[in-house]
Tab-separated table of C-alpha atoms in Angstrom:
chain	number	residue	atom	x	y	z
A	46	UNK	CA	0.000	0.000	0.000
A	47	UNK	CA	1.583	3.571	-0.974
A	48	UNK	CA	-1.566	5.976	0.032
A	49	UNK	CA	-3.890	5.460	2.275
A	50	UNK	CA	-6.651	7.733	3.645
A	51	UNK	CA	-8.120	7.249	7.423
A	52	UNK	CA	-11.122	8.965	8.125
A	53	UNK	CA	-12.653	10.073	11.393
A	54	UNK	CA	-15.652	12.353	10.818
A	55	UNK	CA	-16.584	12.301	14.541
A	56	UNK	CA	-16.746	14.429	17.528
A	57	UNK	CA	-13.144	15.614	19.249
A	58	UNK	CA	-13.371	12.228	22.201
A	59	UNK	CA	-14.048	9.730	19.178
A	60	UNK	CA	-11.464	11.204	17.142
A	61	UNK	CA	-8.814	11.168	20.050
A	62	UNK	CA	-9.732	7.511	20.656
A	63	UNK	CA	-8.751	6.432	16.919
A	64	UNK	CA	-5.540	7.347	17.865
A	65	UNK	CA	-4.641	4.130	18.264
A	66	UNK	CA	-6.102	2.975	14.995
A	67	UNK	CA	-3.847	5.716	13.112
A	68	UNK	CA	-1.082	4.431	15.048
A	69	UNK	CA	-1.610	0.285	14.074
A	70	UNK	CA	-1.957	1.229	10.368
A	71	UNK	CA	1.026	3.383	10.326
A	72	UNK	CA	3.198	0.738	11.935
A	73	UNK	CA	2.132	-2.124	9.610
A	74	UNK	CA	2.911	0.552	6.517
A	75	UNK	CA	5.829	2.485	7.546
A	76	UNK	CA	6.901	3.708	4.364
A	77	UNK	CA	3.390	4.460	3.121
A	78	UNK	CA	1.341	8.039	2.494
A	79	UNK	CA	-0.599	8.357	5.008
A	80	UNK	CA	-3.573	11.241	5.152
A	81	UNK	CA	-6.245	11.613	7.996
A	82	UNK	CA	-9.613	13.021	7.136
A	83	UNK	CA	-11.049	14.480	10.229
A	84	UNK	CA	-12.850	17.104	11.878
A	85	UNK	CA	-11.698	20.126	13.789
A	86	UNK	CA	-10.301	20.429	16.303
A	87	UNK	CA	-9.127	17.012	15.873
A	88	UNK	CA	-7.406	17.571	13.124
A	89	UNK	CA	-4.677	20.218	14.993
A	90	UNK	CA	-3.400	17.355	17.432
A	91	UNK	CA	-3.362	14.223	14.202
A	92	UNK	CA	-0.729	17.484	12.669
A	93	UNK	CA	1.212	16.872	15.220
A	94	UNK	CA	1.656	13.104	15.086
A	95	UNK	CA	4.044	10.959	13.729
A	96	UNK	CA	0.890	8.502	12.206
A	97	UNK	CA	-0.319	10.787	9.514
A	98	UNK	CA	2.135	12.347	6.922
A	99	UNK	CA	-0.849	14.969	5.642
A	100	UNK	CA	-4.556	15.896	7.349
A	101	UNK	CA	-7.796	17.218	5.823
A	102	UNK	CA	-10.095	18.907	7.540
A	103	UNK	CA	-13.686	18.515	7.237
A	104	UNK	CA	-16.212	20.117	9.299
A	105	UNK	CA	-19.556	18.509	9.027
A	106	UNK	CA	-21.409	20.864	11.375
A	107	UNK	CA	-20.018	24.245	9.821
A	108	UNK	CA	-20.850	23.329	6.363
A	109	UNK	CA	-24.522	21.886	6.725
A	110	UNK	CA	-25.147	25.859	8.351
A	111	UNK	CA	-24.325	26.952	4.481
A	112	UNK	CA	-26.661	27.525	2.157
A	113	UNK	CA	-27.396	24.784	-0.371
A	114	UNK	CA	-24.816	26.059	-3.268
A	115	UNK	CA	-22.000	26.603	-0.484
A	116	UNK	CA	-22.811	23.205	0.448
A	117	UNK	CA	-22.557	21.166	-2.686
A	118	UNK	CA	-19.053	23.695	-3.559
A	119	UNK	CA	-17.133	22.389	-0.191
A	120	UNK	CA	-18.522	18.447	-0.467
A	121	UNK	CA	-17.343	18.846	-4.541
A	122	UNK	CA	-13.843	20.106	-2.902
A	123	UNK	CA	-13.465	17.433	-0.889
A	124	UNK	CA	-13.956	15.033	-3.334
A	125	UNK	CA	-11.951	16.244	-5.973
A	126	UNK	CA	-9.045	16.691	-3.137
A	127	UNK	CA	-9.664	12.711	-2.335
A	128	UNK	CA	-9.796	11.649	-5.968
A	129	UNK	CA	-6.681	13.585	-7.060
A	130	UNK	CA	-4.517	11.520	-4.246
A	131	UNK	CA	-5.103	8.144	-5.681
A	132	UNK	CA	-5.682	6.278	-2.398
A	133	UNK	CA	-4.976	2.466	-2.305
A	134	UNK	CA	-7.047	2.077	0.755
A	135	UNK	CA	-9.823	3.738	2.471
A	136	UNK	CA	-9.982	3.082	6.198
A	137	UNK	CA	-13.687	4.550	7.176
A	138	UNK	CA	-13.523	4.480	10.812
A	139	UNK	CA	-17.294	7.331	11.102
A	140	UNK	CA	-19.861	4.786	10.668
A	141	UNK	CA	-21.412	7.517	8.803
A	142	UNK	CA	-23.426	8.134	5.635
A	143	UNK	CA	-21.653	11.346	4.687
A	144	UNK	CA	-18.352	9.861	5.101
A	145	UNK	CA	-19.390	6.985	3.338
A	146	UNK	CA	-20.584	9.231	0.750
A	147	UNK	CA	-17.547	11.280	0.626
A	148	UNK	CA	-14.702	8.884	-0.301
A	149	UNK	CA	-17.024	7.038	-2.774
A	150	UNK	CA	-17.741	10.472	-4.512
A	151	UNK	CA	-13.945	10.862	-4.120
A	152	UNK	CA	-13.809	7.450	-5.927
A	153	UNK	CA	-11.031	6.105	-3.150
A	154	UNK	CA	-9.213	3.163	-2.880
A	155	UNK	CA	-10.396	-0.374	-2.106
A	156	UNK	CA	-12.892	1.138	0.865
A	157	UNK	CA	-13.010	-0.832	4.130
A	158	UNK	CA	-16.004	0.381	6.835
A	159	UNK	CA	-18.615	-0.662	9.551
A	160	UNK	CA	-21.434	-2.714	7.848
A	161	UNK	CA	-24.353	-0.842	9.424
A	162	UNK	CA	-27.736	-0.863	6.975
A	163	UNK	CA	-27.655	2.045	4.700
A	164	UNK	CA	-23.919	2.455	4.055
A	165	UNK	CA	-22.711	-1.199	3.884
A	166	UNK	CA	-22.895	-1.201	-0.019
A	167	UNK	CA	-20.304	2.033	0.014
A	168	UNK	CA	-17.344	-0.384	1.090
A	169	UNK	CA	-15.626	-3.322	-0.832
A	170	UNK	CA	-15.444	-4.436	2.776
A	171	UNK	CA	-17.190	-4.498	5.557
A	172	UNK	CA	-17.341	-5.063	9.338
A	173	UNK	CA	-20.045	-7.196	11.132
A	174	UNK	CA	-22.252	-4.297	13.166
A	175	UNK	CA	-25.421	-5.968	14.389
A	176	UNK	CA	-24.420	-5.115	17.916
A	177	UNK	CA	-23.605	-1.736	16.959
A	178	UNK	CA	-25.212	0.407	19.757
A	179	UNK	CA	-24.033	-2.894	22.250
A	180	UNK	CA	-20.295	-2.829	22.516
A	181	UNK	CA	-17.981	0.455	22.673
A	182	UNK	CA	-17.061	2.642	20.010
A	183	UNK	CA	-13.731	1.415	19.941
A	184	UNK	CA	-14.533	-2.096	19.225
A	185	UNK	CA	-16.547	-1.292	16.465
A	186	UNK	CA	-12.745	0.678	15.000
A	187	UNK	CA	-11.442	-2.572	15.907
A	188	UNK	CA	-13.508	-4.647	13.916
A	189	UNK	CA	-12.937	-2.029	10.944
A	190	UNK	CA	-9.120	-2.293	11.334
A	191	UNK	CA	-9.533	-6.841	11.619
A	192	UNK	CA	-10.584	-6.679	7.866
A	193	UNK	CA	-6.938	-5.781	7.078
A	194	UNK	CA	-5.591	-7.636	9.879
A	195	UNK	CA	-4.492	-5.271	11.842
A	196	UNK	CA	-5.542	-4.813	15.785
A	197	UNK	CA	-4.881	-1.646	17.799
A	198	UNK	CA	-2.537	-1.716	20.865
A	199	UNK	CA	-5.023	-0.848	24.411
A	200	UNK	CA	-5.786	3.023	24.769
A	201	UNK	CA	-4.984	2.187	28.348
A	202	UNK	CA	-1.065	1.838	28.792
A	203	UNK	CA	1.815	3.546	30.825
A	204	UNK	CA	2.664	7.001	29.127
A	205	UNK	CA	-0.573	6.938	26.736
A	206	UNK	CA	-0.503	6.383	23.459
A	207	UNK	CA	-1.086	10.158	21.960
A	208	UNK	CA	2.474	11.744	21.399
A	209	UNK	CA	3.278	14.882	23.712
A	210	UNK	CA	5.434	17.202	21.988
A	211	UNK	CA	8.296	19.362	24.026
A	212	UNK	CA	6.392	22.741	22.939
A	213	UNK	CA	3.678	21.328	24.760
A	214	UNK	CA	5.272	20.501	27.890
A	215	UNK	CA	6.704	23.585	27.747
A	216	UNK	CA	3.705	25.402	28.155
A	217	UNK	CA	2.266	23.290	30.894
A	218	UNK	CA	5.974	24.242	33.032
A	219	UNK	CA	5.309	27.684	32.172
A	220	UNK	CA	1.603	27.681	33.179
A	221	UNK	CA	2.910	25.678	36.418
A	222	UNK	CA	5.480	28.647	37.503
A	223	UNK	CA	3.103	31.331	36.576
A	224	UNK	CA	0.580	29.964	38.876
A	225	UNK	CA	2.844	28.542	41.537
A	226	UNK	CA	2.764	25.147	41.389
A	227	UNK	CA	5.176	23.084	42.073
A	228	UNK	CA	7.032	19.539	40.901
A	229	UNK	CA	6.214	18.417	44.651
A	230	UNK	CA	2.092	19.520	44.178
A	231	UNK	CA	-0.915	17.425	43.764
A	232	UNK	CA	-2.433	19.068	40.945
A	233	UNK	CA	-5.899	18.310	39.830
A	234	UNK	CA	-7.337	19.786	36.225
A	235	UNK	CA	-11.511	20.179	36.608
A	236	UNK	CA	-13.291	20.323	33.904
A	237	UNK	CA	-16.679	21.121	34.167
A	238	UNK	CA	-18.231	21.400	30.610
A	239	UNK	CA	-19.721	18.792	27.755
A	240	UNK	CA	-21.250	19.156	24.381
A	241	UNK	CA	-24.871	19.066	26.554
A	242	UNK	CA	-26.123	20.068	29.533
A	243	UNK	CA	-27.440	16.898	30.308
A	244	UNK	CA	-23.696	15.967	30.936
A	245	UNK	CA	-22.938	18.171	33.547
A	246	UNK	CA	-22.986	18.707	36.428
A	247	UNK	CA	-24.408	21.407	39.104
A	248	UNK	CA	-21.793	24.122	40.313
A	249	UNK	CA	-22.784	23.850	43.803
A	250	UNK	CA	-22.220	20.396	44.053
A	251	UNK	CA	-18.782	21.393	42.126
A	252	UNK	CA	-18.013	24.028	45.015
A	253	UNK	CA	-18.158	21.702	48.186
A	254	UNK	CA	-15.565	19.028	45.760
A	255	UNK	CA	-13.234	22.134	44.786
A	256	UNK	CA	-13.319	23.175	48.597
A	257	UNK	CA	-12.927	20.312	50.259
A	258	UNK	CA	-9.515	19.575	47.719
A	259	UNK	CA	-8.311	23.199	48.571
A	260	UNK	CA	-8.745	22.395	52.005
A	261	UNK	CA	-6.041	19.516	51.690
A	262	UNK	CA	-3.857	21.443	49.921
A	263	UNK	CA	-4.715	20.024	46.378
A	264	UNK	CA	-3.772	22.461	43.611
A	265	UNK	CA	-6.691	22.726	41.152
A	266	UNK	CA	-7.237	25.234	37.967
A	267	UNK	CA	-10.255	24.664	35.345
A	268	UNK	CA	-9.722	23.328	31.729
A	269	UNK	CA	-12.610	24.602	29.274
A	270	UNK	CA	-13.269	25.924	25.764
A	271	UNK	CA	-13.175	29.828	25.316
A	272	UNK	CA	-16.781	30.122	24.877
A	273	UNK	CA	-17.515	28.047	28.089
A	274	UNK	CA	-15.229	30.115	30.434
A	275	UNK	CA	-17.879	32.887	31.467
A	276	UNK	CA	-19.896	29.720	32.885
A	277	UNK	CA	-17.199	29.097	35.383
A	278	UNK	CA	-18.108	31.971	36.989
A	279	UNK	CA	-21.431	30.438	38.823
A	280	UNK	CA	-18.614	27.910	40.578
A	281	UNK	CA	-16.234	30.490	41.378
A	282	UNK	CA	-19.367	32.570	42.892
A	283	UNK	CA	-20.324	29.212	44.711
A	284	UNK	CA	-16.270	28.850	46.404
A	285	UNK	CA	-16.235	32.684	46.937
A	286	UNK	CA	-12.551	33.264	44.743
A	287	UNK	CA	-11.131	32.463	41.304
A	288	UNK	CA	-8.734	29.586	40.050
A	289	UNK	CA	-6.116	29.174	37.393
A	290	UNK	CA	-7.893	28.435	34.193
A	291	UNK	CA	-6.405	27.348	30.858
A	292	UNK	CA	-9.386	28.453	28.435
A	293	UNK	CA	-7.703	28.468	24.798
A	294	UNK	CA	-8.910	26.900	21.577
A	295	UNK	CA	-5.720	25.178	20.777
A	296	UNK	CA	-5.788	21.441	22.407
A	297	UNK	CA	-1.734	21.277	22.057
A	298	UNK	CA	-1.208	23.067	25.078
A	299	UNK	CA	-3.966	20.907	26.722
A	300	UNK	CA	-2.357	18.079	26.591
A	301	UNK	CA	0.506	19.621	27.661
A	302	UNK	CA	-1.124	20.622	30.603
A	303	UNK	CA	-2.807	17.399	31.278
A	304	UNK	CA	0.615	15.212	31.138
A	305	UNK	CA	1.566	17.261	33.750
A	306	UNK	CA	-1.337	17.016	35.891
A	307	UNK	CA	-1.854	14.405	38.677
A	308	UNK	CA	-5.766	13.035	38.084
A	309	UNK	CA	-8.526	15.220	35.626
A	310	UNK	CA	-11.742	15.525	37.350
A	311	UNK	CA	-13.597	15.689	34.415
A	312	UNK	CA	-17.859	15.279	33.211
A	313	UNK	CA	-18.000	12.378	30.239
A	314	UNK	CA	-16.753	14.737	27.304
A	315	UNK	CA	-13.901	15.131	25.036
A	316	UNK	CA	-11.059	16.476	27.154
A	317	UNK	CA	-11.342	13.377	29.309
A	318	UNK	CA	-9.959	11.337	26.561
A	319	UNK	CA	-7.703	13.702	26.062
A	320	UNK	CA	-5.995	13.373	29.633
A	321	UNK	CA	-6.333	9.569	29.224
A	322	UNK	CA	-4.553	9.823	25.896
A	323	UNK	CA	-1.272	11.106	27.824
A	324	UNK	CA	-1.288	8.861	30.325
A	325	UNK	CA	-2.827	10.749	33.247
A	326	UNK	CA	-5.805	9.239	35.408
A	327	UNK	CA	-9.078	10.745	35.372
A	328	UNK	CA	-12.255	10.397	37.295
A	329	UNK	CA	-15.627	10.891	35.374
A	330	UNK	CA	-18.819	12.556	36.840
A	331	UNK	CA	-21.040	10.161	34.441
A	332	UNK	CA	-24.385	11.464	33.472
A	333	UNK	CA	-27.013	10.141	30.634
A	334	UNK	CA	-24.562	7.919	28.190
A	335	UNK	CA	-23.757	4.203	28.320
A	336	UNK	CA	-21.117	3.467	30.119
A	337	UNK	CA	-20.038	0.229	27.811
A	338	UNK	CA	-19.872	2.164	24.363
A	339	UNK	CA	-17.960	5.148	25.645
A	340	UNK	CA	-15.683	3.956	28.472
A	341	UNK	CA	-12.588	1.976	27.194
A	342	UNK	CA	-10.617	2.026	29.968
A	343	UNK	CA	-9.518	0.153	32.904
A	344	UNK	CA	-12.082	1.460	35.989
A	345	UNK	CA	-8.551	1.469	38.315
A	346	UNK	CA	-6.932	4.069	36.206
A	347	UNK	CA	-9.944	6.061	35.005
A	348	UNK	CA	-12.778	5.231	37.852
A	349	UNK	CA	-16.601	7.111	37.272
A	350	UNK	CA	-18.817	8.625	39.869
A	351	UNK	CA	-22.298	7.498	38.493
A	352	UNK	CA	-25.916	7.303	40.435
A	353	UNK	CA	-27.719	4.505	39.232
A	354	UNK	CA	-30.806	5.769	37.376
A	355	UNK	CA	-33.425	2.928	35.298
A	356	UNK	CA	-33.620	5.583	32.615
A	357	UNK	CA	-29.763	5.639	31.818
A	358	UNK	CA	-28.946	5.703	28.366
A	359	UNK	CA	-31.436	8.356	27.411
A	360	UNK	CA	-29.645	10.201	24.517
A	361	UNK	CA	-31.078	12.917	25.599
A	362	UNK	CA	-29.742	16.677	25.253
A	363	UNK	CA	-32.187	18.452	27.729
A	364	UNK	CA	-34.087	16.041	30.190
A	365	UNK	CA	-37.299	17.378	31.805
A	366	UNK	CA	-39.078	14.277	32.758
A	367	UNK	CA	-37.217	12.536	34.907
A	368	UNK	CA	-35.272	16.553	35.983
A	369	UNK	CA	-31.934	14.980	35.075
A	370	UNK	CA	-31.859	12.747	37.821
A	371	UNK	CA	-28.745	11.125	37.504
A	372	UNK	CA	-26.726	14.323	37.558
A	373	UNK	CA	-29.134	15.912	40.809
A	374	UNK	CA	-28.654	12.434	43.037
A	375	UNK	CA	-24.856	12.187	42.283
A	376	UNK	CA	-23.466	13.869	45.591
A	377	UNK	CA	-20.504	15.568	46.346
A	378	UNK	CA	-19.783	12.532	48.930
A	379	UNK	CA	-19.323	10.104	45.927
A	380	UNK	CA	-17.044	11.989	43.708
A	381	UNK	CA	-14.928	13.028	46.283
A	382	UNK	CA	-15.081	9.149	47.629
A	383	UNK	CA	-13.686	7.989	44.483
A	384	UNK	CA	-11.676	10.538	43.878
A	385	UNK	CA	-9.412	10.090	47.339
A	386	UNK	CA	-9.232	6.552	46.489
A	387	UNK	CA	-8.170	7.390	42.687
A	388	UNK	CA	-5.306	10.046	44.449
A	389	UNK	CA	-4.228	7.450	46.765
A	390	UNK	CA	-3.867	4.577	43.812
A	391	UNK	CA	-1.895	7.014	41.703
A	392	UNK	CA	0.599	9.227	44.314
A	393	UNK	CA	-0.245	7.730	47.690
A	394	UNK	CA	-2.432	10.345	49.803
């Protein structure tokens, strides 16, 4: 195989979990052109790998906001970019029609994919899905990536699996110094936002966790997207004073920051795959999802704080009948149960 094209067209936690898809394919083709076909802001930290030797960009939300003719110019684009390149193999790791749509349009390579009704006749190839919404999201990549024989290494190892570069780590040790922390300091990252509200929590029940961790001398600063950091300010209302908060689009200096950190304190959302991805523990305040199809990882490094609810999944974005009950039972108690015994498995306190 000399070019082959990967593509991801998923949200930023299922894009950082192929990872380790991108990373099986380019070790059993070494010498081969690799390019990654992914969303942003995925496709910023799959630059800075070692997997992929080009990335496309294509974001799915963004363009189906355009009008109709806008619409049909940037799918034509994308096309004509994948048909130009000549791909040997297409690795369709979305389980989506568009994506499906996309590299056939493109006329790719001998195309590989998930055989879920509706885009099974896109691929030469196809994966056995009837379980689809049964097992994780991961499996189903691994079931994509058996057709070729190849089988990802575990997304939970010593290190991580997602490269850290030394840019950065550097601005994690500059972000340490500015706000005083030192190499001797339990640090804990919180992260308090999803892509729903049904996913997160309540700030007062984050104010008695963040003060009870001050209390014993944990170091703690917020992670969060730019547009999410003025609703930090109901939590910092709740503890009566501000932390350190790293609130920038770029996820580079993220993971940075992460590698660094001792445990993330994170709701079930993208950034919590991103600390996994480095190596660092984290401890999940689940709400709504299954846990099966979106938690890959051993429950000793990366435990979850979860109130058992009969209606969990829901799928839902806003929950009224049931007034998200299994975000308003999980106490402060719990998470701060688990997360002792997560700080005590990882640095002994």
């Amino acid at each position: 195989m000399k070019r082959i094209l990967i593509v991801k067209l998923r949200p930023l936690g299922d894009a950082v979990l192929a990872g380790t898809c991108f990373e099986a394919v380019r070790e059993a083709f070494p010498k081969a052109w690799i390019t990654a076909l992914v969303q942003p802001p995925a496709h910023e930290l799959y630059k800075q790998t070692e997997w992929v030797n080009e990335v496309m960009a294509y974001h799915r939300g963004a363009i189906d906001r355009k009008s109709f003719f806008t619409r049909v110019t940037k799918n034509y684009k994308i096309t004509q970019a994948i048909k130009k390149r000549h791909f040997d193999l297409t690795i369709d790791l979305s389980a989506s029609h568009r994506s499906a749509q996309l590299i056939t349009w493109g006329q790719a390579g001998f195309k590989i994919g998930l055989g879920l009704p509706g885009i099974k006749g896109f691929y030469d190839l196809s994966a056995p899905a009837e379980d689809e919404m049964k097992v994780s999201a991961t499996e189903l990549d691994r079931r994509v990536l058996a057709l070729i024989g190849l089988t990802p290494k575990p997304h939970d190892r010593p290190g991580g699996y997602w490269p850290v570069l030394a840019e950065m780590a550097e601005y994690a040790d500059t972000f340490w110094k500015a706000n005083q922390f030192s190499e001797h300091d339990v640090v804990v990252a919180l992260n308090p936002f999803a892509s729903c509200m049904t996913k997160e929590w309540y700030p007062d029940k984050w104010a008695v966790v963040i003060k009870e961790l001050l209390a014993n001398g944990v170091k703690l600063y917020f992670t969060c997207a730019p547009l999410e950091r003025k609703g930090l300010e109901k939590i910092e209302k709740a503890i009566g004073r501000t932390l350190p908060v790293y609130a920038g689009s770029a996820l580079g200096p993220l993971m940075g920051l992460y590698k660094k950190t001792t445990v993330v304190l994170s709701v079930d959302s993208g950034p919590r795959h991103l600390a996994a991805a480095v190596g660092t523990k984290t401890l999940t305040i689940w709400g709504p999802e299954p846990v099966n199809r979106w938690h890959p990882y051993y429950i000793e490094n990366h435990p979850i704080a979860m109130k058992a609810v009969f209606c969990r999944p829901c799928g839902l974005s806003v929950c009224i009948e049931k007034k998200h009950e299994c975000m308003a039972q999980l106490e402060p108690a719990q998470v701060m149960l688990e997360l002792k015994q997560l700080l005590k498995r990882t640095v002994g306190v």
